[in-house]
Coordinates of C-alpha atoms and ligand atoms in Angstrom, one line a residue:
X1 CA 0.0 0.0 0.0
X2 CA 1.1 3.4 -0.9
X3 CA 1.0 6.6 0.8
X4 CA -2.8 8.2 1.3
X5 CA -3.4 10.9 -1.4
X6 CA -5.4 14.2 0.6
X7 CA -7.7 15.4 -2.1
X8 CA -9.3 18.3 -1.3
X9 CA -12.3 19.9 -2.9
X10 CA -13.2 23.9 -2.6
X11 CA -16.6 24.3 -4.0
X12 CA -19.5 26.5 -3.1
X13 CA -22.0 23.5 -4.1
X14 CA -20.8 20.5 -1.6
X15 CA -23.4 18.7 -2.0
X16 CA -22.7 18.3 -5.7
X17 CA -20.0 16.0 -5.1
X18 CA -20.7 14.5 -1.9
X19 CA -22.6 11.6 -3.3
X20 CA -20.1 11.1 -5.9
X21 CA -17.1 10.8 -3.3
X22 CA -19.5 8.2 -1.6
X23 CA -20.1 5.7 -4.6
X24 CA -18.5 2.6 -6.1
X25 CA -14.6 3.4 -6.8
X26 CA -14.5 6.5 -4.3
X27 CA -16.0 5.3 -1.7
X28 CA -13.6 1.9 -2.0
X29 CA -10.4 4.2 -2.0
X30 CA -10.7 5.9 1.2
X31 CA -12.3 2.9 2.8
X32 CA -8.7 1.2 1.8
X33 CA -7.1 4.4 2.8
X34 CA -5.7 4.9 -0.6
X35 CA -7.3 8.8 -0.4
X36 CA -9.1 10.5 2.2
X37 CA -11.3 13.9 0.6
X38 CA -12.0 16.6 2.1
X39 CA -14.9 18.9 0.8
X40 CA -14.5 22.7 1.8
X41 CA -17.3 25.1 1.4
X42 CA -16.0 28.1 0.4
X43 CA -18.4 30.1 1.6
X44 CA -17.4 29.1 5.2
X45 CA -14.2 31.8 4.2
X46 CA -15.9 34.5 3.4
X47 CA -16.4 37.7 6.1
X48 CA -19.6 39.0 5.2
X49 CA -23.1 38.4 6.9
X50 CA -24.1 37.1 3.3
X51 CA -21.4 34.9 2.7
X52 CA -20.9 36.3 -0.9
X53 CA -18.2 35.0 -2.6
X54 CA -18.8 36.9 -6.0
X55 CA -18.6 40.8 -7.2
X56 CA -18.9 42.8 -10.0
X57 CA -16.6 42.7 -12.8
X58 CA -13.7 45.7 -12.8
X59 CA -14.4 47.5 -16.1
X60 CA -17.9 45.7 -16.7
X61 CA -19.2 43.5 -18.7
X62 CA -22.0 40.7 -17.8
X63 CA -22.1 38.5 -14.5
X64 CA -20.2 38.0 -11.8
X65 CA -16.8 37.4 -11.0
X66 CA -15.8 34.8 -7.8
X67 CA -13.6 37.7 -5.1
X68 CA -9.8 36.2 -4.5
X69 CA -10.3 36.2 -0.9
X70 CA -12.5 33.5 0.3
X71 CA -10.1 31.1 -2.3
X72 CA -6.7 32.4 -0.6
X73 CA -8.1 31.9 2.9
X74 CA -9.6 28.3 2.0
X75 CA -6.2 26.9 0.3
X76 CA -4.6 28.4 3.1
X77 CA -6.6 26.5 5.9
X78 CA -6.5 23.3 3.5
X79 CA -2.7 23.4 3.3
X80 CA -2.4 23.6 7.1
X81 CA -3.2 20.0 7.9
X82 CA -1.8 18.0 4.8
X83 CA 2.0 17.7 4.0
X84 CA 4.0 20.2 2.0
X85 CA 3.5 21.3 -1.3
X86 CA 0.3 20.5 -2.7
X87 CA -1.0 20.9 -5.9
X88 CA -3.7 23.9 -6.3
X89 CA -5.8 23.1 -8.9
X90 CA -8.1 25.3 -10.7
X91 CA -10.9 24.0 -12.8
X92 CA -11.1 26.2 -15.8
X93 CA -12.1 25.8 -19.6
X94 CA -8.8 27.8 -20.7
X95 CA -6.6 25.5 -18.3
X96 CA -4.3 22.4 -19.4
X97 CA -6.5 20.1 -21.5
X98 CA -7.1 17.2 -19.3
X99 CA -5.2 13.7 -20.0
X100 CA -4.3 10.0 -19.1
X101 CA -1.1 11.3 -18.6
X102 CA -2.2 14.5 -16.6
X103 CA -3.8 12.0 -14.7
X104 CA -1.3 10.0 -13.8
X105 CA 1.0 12.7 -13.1
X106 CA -1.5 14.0 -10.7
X107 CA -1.7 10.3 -9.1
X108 CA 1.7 10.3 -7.5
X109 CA 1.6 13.7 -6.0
X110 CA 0.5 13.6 -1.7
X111 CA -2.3 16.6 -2.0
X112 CA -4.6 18.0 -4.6
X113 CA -6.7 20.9 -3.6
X114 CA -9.6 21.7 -6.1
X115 CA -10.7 25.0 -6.7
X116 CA -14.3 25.1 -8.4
X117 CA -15.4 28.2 -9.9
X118 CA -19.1 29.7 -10.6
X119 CA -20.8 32.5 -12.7
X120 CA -18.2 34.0 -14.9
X121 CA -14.9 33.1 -13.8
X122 CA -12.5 33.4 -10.7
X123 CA -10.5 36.6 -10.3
X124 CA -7.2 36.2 -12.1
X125 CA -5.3 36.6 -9.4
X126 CA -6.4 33.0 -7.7
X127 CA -4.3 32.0 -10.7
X128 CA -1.6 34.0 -10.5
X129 CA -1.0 33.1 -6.9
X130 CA -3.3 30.4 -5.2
X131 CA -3.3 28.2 -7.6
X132 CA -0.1 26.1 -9.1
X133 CA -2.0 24.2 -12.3
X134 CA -5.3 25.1 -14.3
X135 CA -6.9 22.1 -15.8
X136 CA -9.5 22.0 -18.4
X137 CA -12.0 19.1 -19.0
X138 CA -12.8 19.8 -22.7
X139 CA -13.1 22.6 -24.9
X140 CA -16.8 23.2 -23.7
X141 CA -18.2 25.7 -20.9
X142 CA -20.0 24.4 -18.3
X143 CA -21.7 26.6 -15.2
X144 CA -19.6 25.4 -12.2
X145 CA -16.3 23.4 -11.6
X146 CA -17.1 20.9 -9.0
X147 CA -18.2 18.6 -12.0
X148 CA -14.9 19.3 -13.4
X149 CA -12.9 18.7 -10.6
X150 CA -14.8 15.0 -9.8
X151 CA -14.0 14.0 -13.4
X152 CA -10.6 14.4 -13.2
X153 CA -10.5 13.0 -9.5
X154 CA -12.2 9.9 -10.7
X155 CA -9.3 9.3 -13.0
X156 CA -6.9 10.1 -10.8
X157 CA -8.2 7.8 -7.8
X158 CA -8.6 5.1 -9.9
X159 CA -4.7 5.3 -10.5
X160 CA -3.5 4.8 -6.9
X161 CA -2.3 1.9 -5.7
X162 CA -4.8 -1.3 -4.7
X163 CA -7.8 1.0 -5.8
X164 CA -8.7 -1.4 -8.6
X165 CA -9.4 -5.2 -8.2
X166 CA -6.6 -6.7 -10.7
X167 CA -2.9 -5.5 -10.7
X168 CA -3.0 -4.7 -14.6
X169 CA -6.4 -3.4 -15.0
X170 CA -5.1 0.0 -16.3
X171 CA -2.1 -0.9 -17.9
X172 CA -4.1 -1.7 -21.7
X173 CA -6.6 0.8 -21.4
X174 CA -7.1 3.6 -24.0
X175 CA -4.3 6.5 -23.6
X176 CA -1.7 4.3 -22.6
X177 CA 0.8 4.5 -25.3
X178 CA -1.2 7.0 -27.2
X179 CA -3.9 4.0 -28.2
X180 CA -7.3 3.6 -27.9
X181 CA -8.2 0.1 -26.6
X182 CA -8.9 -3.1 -28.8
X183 CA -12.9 -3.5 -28.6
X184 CA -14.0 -6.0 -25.9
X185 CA -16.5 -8.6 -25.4
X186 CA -18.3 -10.9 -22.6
X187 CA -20.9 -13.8 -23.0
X188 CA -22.9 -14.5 -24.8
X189 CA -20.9 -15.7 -27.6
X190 CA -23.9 -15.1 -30.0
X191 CA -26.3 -12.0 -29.2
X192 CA -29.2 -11.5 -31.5
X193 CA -26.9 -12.7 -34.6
X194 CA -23.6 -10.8 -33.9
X195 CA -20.7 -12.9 -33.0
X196 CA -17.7 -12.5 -30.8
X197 CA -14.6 -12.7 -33.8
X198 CA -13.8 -16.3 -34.0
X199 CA -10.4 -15.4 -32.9
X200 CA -11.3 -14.3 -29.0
X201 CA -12.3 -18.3 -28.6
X202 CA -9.6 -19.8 -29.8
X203 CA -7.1 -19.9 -26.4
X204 CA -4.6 -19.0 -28.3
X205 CA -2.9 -16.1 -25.7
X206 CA 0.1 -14.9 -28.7
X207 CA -2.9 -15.2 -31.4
X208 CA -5.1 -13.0 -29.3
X209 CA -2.4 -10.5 -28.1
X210 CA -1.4 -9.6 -31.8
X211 CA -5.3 -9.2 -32.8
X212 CA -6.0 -7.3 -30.2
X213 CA -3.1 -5.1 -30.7
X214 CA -3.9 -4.8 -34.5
X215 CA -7.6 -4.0 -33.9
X216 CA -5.9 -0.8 -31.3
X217 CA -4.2 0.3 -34.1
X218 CA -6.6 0.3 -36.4
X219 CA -9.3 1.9 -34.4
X220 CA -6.9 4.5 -33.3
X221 CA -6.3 5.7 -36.7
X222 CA -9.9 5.7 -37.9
X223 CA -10.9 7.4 -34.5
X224 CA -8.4 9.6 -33.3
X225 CA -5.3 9.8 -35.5
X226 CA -4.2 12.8 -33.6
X227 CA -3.0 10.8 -31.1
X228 CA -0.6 9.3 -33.3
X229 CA 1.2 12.5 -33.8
X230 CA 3.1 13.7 -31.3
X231 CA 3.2 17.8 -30.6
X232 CA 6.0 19.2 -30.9
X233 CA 6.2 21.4 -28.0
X234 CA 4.3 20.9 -24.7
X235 CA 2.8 24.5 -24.1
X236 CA 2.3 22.8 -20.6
X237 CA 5.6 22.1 -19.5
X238 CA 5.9 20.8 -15.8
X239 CA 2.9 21.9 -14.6
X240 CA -0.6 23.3 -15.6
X241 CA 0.5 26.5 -15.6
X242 CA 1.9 28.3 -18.8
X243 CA 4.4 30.2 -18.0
X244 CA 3.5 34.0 -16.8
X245 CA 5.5 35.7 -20.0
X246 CA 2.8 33.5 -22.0
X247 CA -0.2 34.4 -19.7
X248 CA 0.1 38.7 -19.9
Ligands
LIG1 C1 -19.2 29.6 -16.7 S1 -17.5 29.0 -16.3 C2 -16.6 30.5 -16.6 C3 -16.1 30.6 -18.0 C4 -15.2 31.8 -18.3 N1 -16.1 33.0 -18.4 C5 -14.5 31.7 -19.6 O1 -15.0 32.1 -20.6 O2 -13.3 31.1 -19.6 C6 -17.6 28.8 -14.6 C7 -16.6 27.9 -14.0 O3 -16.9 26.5 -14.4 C8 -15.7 25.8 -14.5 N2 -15.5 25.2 -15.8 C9 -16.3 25.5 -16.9 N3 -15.9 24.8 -18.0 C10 -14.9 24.1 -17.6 C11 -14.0 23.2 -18.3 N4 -14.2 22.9 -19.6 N5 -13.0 22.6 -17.6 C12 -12.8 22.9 -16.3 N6 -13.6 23.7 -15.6 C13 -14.6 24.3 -16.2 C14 -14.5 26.7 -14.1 O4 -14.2 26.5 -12.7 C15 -15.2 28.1 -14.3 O5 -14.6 29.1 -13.4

């Protein structure tokens, strides 16, 4: 067993991933001890009789912009009981797109602390200064980040150590070597006229191995033939951050 991962989640909508964090996979991990989770209402750092955590935007515009303040304090108070540097995490759409490899990364550090944001954005400066990495789900908008924030802690848990039943459940999935997965099958062998490939039924482990490899190569070039091609520069380097010459 491996060291506990702290995952903390700063949201103003707690119960949004409470019964998430108590399901299935989750719930298994910190019953093991792999992760314990912590989820931190932000409004509980706020000064105001109203708890507001939101104001209006310097030099207009629509909506309302999350204040600095209540973020700093939070992160702050969640970095107090855990072990040195954690990773701050804000969910955002213009963040580091969101990987199997981010993932992983993320799965060997000691603490993650989420930072979910609401109406039109966080004040910059929770980037500049609270936060250490800015991770995007997709290159779609949605309202709030705590949806964000359980997606990519549901891949990350699922990484750690003794969280999944057998030893080499992730090591073929999709992602890992830039591949989608071979397509799968269970019983029956005949369902309403479509067959499981002859091959799959043979016993023949080395037969089945190269088929399935072939079938993951071919998929991946029909379906995503971008993952084939390797960038040639990570705009991301070392963390989720770009760096601040690249951010003015
Ligand atoms: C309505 S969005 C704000 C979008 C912002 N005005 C913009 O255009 O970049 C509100 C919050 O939802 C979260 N969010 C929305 N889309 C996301 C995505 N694709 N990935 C991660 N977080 C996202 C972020 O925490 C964001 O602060």
């Amino acid at each position: 067993m491996g060291t506990t991962l702290q995952v903390d989640i700063i949201t103003i909508f707690p119960s949004m991933v409470r019964g998430f964090l108590e399901e299935s996979i989750m719930k298994r991990a910190a019953e093991r001890g792999a992760v314990t989770f912590r989820v931190i209402n932000l409004r509980d750092f706020t000064g105001d009789r109203h708890q507001s955590v939101d104001d209006r935007p310097y030099g207009g515009g629509p909506g309302m912009v999350m204040k600095p303040e209540p973020f700093f304090k939070a992160v702050e108070a969640a970095r107090g009981v855990a072990r040195d540097a954690p990773r701050v995490i804000l969910m955002s759409p213009q963040g580091r797109p969101f990987s199997q490899a981010l993932a992983a990364e993320l799965a060997r550090a000691q603490h993650l602390i989420f930072l979910c944001g609401h109406y039109e954005g966080v004040d910059e400066r929770v980037a500049q200064a609270a936060a250490t990495d800015e991770i995007s789900i997709g290159d779609y908008v949605l309202t709030n980040g705590t949806l964000a924030a359980a997606v990519v802690i549901d891949a990350v848990v699922r990484l750690l150590p003794d969280v999944l039943g057998a030893k080499d459940a992730t090591a073929e999935e999709s992602f890992q070597d830039n591949r989608l997965e071979y397509p799968q099958y269970t019983r029956p062998e005949n369902f309403r006229g479509l067959r499981v490939p002859d091959i799959l039924l043979t016993g023949d482990h080395a037969a089945i191995a190269h088929w399935r490899s072939e079938q993951s190569r071919q998929r991946t070039r029909a379906r995503r033939p971008d993952l084939l091609i390797q960038p040639e520069a990570d705009p991301w380097p070392g963390s989720g951050r770009l760096p601040s010459s690249e951010k003015s």
